[in-house]
């Protein structure tokens, strides 16, 4: 009996064909297996029972890193085979095969790397078909060594034997390498070149002694130092011009992390997964983490995910050093992470060591960041290494090829092909010229890699967005989607919702078609139309963008424009803000000069952060909101009430009563944690009450909530609670970030569904 079996999904570069070869051997199946443009195709010949066992084994026993989306079986004409063979890859006409994401080192490779008798002892580039670099080294597809940066390393006889033996774990492991034939590490000490273990020992000593090192990793350079040395961390902060923003950490000994941080079973699994993201974990020991994530109750940690990092930690442990290391992206503030040796040696010249290696990085890719929600679901904050370029399947059949430009902050773009969205890695803030170069370069790289020629380009409605300007220059039909609508659509795309949806979009800023800055929006999406049903009441932002760093401005504006008694207002700001500055602000608000109106919930968080923490400035985006969330200990008995009023044909959430109540509390010296909790609960209740009011007109509908504000765990949890009390079903982002990193997915989906705004002034 003969069968043709087609397997689709992530089945290339993950040891799939040798797995099929072994499975065929176990079941006495003859025939062959090959990679084709539409997946892995198997010709199998054998007894009926053996075939059935073979076919069910494909899904049941698949290699750990393979993702099977479908297994299709057809009868095929009888033919006799003598053996089971792995055939050479078909030259792919269309680049449709999925490209695997980079994989964290596997257990087998760790054991070999640590084993003194192994030929790969302490070799930093050990890998196999179950692990190692993928996306970061691919120049074009099909995924074959000659199309990766490994093409310049000729396999030695030992490595070649592994590479050609289907029974070997390294059969067709494209980045296969060893100390004899593969890339190595090196560093310079006062102009002298140190290679291999000597280079590693030098860097390890520096780290153990509290020095700073730049280390070339998988997708770019990292900047590293002892996470628990306040002096080292301070030096790194100075270099990066990053006074308070939390640093990501790396740990070599996951067993020890439990003493420092709360880790659930699910979190442990996520940490040790092949994606190995930076996971946000709650602190047990606040003091130790004070320098790396000041003012926050969480720290972001990843497990050493390459043999290079493993060896570094092993050598550190041998010196008695067991702390986590700071492992922050090797870039200058807001610029792309550096990936090339020469540039790194120049930019990080002031560091105590720069550890380079000679495996080039073709596709730069940052570490991914995520947290688990209370039900254990994964929520991505930054989608990059370990995820990119895996696709997100859209719940919409389409042959169309499109490009979605994304947003300007936390940019990530997306390409559409056959109803699948291929999201780029995190690109960054397009205000920065080097990021714009990275953006343009990555768009053309990804188009080539995936063989996509977009006929439609979807961008943000904002006329001054760089992402829009850059993509407007590309040929094709141009479509624009309002920022906050795209946020909501990103959740709909993930959950498969198509119509009759209520949406809530809370973030920092986005372009509103009425000329105001939106950021606290409620929508109803029905029959291809989106209506704005409610929003946070507008308030002036004196100084515009300056308000994001000078957070006292938002508070001052809310209080002053809201008509709060001058005496109270002054007693709060006295001593903190100069009289002249306050007077200027009052004049700006009165006259409306350089004071755009906003409905931004991000700025509302800033105002309350200033009020509650008496911090008048923020040094990084969303600092106020993150620190405010960290203050909350438990759900309070009462809360600050937001009034919901009807004005100008829509509902508006007025913050005035809440902000006044909090001002009185603050002046009376109320506990910070309690005030923060009252604010979070008050806002949660306001969201649920607003939706209840909207539902009276629309009828029951599921709710999709998105925007950077919904990265706040407390708010998300309490809003969910308030919504379920009122019979709503609530959905949040999970596979793509709720922040602007998810915008591109929403843009694509909005275009596919043909969503048109119900407000005037749009094309
Ligand atoms: Zn491995
Ligand atoms: Zn070799
Ligand atoms: Fe946004």
PDB file of C-alpha atoms in Angstrom, residues 421-523:
ATOM      1  CA  UNK A 421       0.790  37.589   8.594  1.00  0.00           C
ATOM      2  CA  UNK A 422       4.580  37.586   8.857  1.00  0.00           C
ATOM      3  CA  UNK A 423       5.498  40.111  11.496  1.00  0.00           C
ATOM      4  CA  UNK A 424       8.956  41.614  11.450  1.00  0.00           C
ATOM      5  CA  UNK A 425      11.146  41.645  14.494  1.00  0.00           C
ATOM      6  CA  UNK A 426      10.888  44.668  16.786  1.00  0.00           C
ATOM      7  CA  UNK A 427      12.389  47.585  14.820  1.00  0.00           C
ATOM      8  CA  UNK A 428      12.140  50.412  17.359  1.00  0.00           C
ATOM      9  CA  UNK A 429      11.377  54.109  17.309  1.00  0.00           C
ATOM     10  CA  UNK A 430      11.341  55.523  13.781  1.00  0.00           C
ATOM     11  CA  UNK A 431      12.086  59.015  15.057  1.00  0.00           C
ATOM     12  CA  UNK A 432      15.698  57.758  15.005  1.00  0.00           C
ATOM     13  CA  UNK A 433      17.355  57.866  11.569  1.00  0.00           C
ATOM     14  CA  UNK A 434      19.278  54.577  12.049  1.00  0.00           C
ATOM     15  CA  UNK A 435      16.032  52.807  12.910  1.00  0.00           C
ATOM     16  CA  UNK A 436      14.459  54.149   9.725  1.00  0.00           C
ATOM     17  CA  UNK A 437      17.376  52.641   7.779  1.00  0.00           C
ATOM     18  CA  UNK A 438      16.893  49.354   9.634  1.00  0.00           C
ATOM     19  CA  UNK A 439      13.168  49.562   8.800  1.00  0.00           C
ATOM     20  CA  UNK A 440      13.694  50.039   5.064  1.00  0.00           C
ATOM     21  CA  UNK A 441      16.418  47.388   4.952  1.00  0.00           C
ATOM     22  CA  UNK A 442      14.306  44.835   6.844  1.00  0.00           C
ATOM     23  CA  UNK A 443      11.241  45.446   4.669  1.00  0.00           C
ATOM     24  CA  UNK A 444      13.216  44.591   1.548  1.00  0.00           C
ATOM     25  CA  UNK A 445      15.003  41.636   3.255  1.00  0.00           C
ATOM     26  CA  UNK A 446      11.746  40.107   4.446  1.00  0.00           C
ATOM     27  CA  UNK A 447      10.013  40.637   1.108  1.00  0.00           C
ATOM     28  CA  UNK A 448      12.847  38.733  -0.573  1.00  0.00           C
ATOM     29  CA  UNK A 449      13.052  36.029   2.079  1.00  0.00           C
ATOM     30  CA  UNK A 450       9.320  35.346   1.927  1.00  0.00           C
ATOM     31  CA  UNK A 451       8.866  35.998  -1.790  1.00  0.00           C
ATOM     32  CA  UNK A 452       6.147  38.558  -1.175  1.00  0.00           C
ATOM     33  CA  UNK A 453       5.308  41.357  -3.604  1.00  0.00           C
ATOM     34  CA  UNK A 454       2.732  43.523  -1.854  1.00  0.00           C
ATOM     35  CA  UNK A 455       0.051  45.063  -4.042  1.00  0.00           C
ATOM     36  CA  UNK A 456      -1.539  46.858  -1.102  1.00  0.00           C
ATOM     37  CA  UNK A 457       0.163  48.963   1.545  1.00  0.00           C
ATOM     38  CA  UNK A 458      -1.639  49.668   4.791  1.00  0.00           C
ATOM     39  CA  UNK A 459      -0.373  52.489   7.002  1.00  0.00           C
ATOM     40  CA  UNK A 460      -1.414  54.657   9.930  1.00  0.00           C
ATOM     41  CA  UNK A 461      -3.736  57.574   9.243  1.00  0.00           C
ATOM     42  CA  UNK A 462      -1.183  59.963  10.804  1.00  0.00           C
ATOM     43  CA  UNK A 463       0.023  62.161   7.914  1.00  0.00           C
ATOM     44  CA  UNK A 464       3.381  62.873   9.595  1.00  0.00           C
ATOM     45  CA  UNK A 465       4.270  59.319  10.588  1.00  0.00           C
ATOM     46  CA  UNK A 466       7.648  58.202   9.193  1.00  0.00           C
ATOM     47  CA  UNK A 467       6.250  54.713   8.629  1.00  0.00           C
ATOM     48  CA  UNK A 468       3.544  56.246   6.447  1.00  0.00           C
ATOM     49  CA  UNK A 469       5.903  58.551   4.559  1.00  0.00           C
ATOM     50  CA  UNK A 470       8.402  55.793   3.855  1.00  0.00           C
ATOM     51  CA  UNK A 471       5.799  53.287   2.677  1.00  0.00           C
ATOM     52  CA  UNK A 472       3.817  55.916   0.735  1.00  0.00           C
ATOM     53  CA  UNK A 473       6.800  55.963  -1.612  1.00  0.00           C
ATOM     54  CA  UNK A 474       6.355  52.253  -2.425  1.00  0.00           C
ATOM     55  CA  UNK A 475       4.249  51.245  -5.432  1.00  0.00           C
ATOM     56  CA  UNK A 476       0.794  49.789  -4.806  1.00  0.00           C
ATOM     57  CA  UNK A 477      -2.631  50.710  -3.552  1.00  0.00           C
ATOM     58  CA  UNK A 478      -2.477  52.702  -0.313  1.00  0.00           C
ATOM     59  CA  UNK A 479      -4.943  52.275   2.507  1.00  0.00           C
ATOM     60  CA  UNK A 480      -4.922  53.965   5.928  1.00  0.00           C
ATOM     61  CA  UNK A 481      -6.196  52.770   9.275  1.00  0.00           C
ATOM     62  CA  UNK A 482      -6.734  54.877  12.391  1.00  0.00           C
ATOM     63  CA  UNK A 483      -4.224  53.931  15.092  1.00  0.00           C
ATOM     64  CA  UNK A 484      -6.622  52.901  17.866  1.00  0.00           C
ATOM     65  CA  UNK A 485      -8.906  51.038  15.502  1.00  0.00           C
ATOM     66  CA  UNK A 486      -5.838  49.025  14.440  1.00  0.00           C
ATOM     67  CA  UNK A 487      -5.128  48.204  18.104  1.00  0.00           C
ATOM     68  CA  UNK A 488      -8.618  46.711  18.494  1.00  0.00           C
ATOM     69  CA  UNK A 489      -8.353  44.867  15.181  1.00  0.00           C
ATOM     70  CA  UNK A 490      -5.108  43.237  16.366  1.00  0.00           C
ATOM     71  CA  UNK A 491      -7.062  41.475  19.115  1.00  0.00           C
ATOM     72  CA  UNK A 492      -9.838  40.530  16.683  1.00  0.00           C
ATOM     73  CA  UNK A 493      -7.226  39.053  14.332  1.00  0.00           C
ATOM     74  CA  UNK A 494      -5.804  36.930  17.125  1.00  0.00           C
ATOM     75  CA  UNK A 495      -9.151  35.703  18.393  1.00  0.00           C
ATOM     76  CA  UNK A 496     -10.911  35.235  15.057  1.00  0.00           C
ATOM     77  CA  UNK A 497     -13.669  37.777  15.741  1.00  0.00           C
ATOM     78  CA  UNK A 498     -15.059  39.389  12.597  1.00  0.00           C
ATOM     79  CA  UNK A 499     -18.086  41.489  13.362  1.00  0.00           C
ATOM     80  CA  UNK A 500     -20.250  42.903  16.127  1.00  0.00           C
ATOM     81  CA  UNK A 501     -17.351  43.725  18.430  1.00  0.00           C
ATOM     82  CA  UNK A 502     -16.863  46.361  21.113  1.00  0.00           C
ATOM     83  CA  UNK A 503     -13.332  47.702  21.259  1.00  0.00           C
ATOM     84  CA  UNK A 504     -11.371  49.545  23.925  1.00  0.00           C
ATOM     85  CA  UNK A 505      -8.071  51.176  22.963  1.00  0.00           C
ATOM     86  CA  UNK A 506      -5.951  52.810  25.687  1.00  0.00           C
ATOM     87  CA  UNK A 507      -2.455  54.070  24.958  1.00  0.00           C
ATOM     88  CA  UNK A 508      -0.118  57.066  24.978  1.00  0.00           C
ATOM     89  CA  UNK A 509      -0.938  58.856  21.764  1.00  0.00           C
ATOM     90  CA  UNK A 510      -2.315  58.319  18.312  1.00  0.00           C
ATOM     91  CA  UNK A 511      -3.605  60.537  15.550  1.00  0.00           C
ATOM     92  CA  UNK A 512      -7.311  61.277  15.772  1.00  0.00           C
ATOM     93  CA  UNK A 513      -9.217  62.206  12.614  1.00  0.00           C
ATOM     94  CA  UNK A 514     -10.825  65.138  14.484  1.00  0.00           C
ATOM     95  CA  UNK A 515      -7.388  66.739  14.872  1.00  0.00           C
ATOM     96  CA  UNK A 516      -7.130  65.753  18.550  1.00  0.00           C
ATOM     97  CA  UNK A 517      -4.683  63.289  20.078  1.00  0.00           C
ATOM     98  CA  UNK A 518      -6.594  60.095  20.795  1.00  0.00           C
ATOM     99  CA  UNK A 519      -5.666  57.499  23.367  1.00  0.00           C
ATOM    100  CA  UNK A 520      -8.724  56.497  25.412  1.00  0.00           C
ATOM    101  CA  UNK A 521     -11.216  55.170  22.870  1.00  0.00           C
ATOM    102  CA  UNK A 522     -14.302  52.958  22.745  1.00  0.00           C
ATOM    103  CA  UNK A 523     -15.467  51.614  19.383  1.00  0.00           C
TER     104      UNK A 523
END
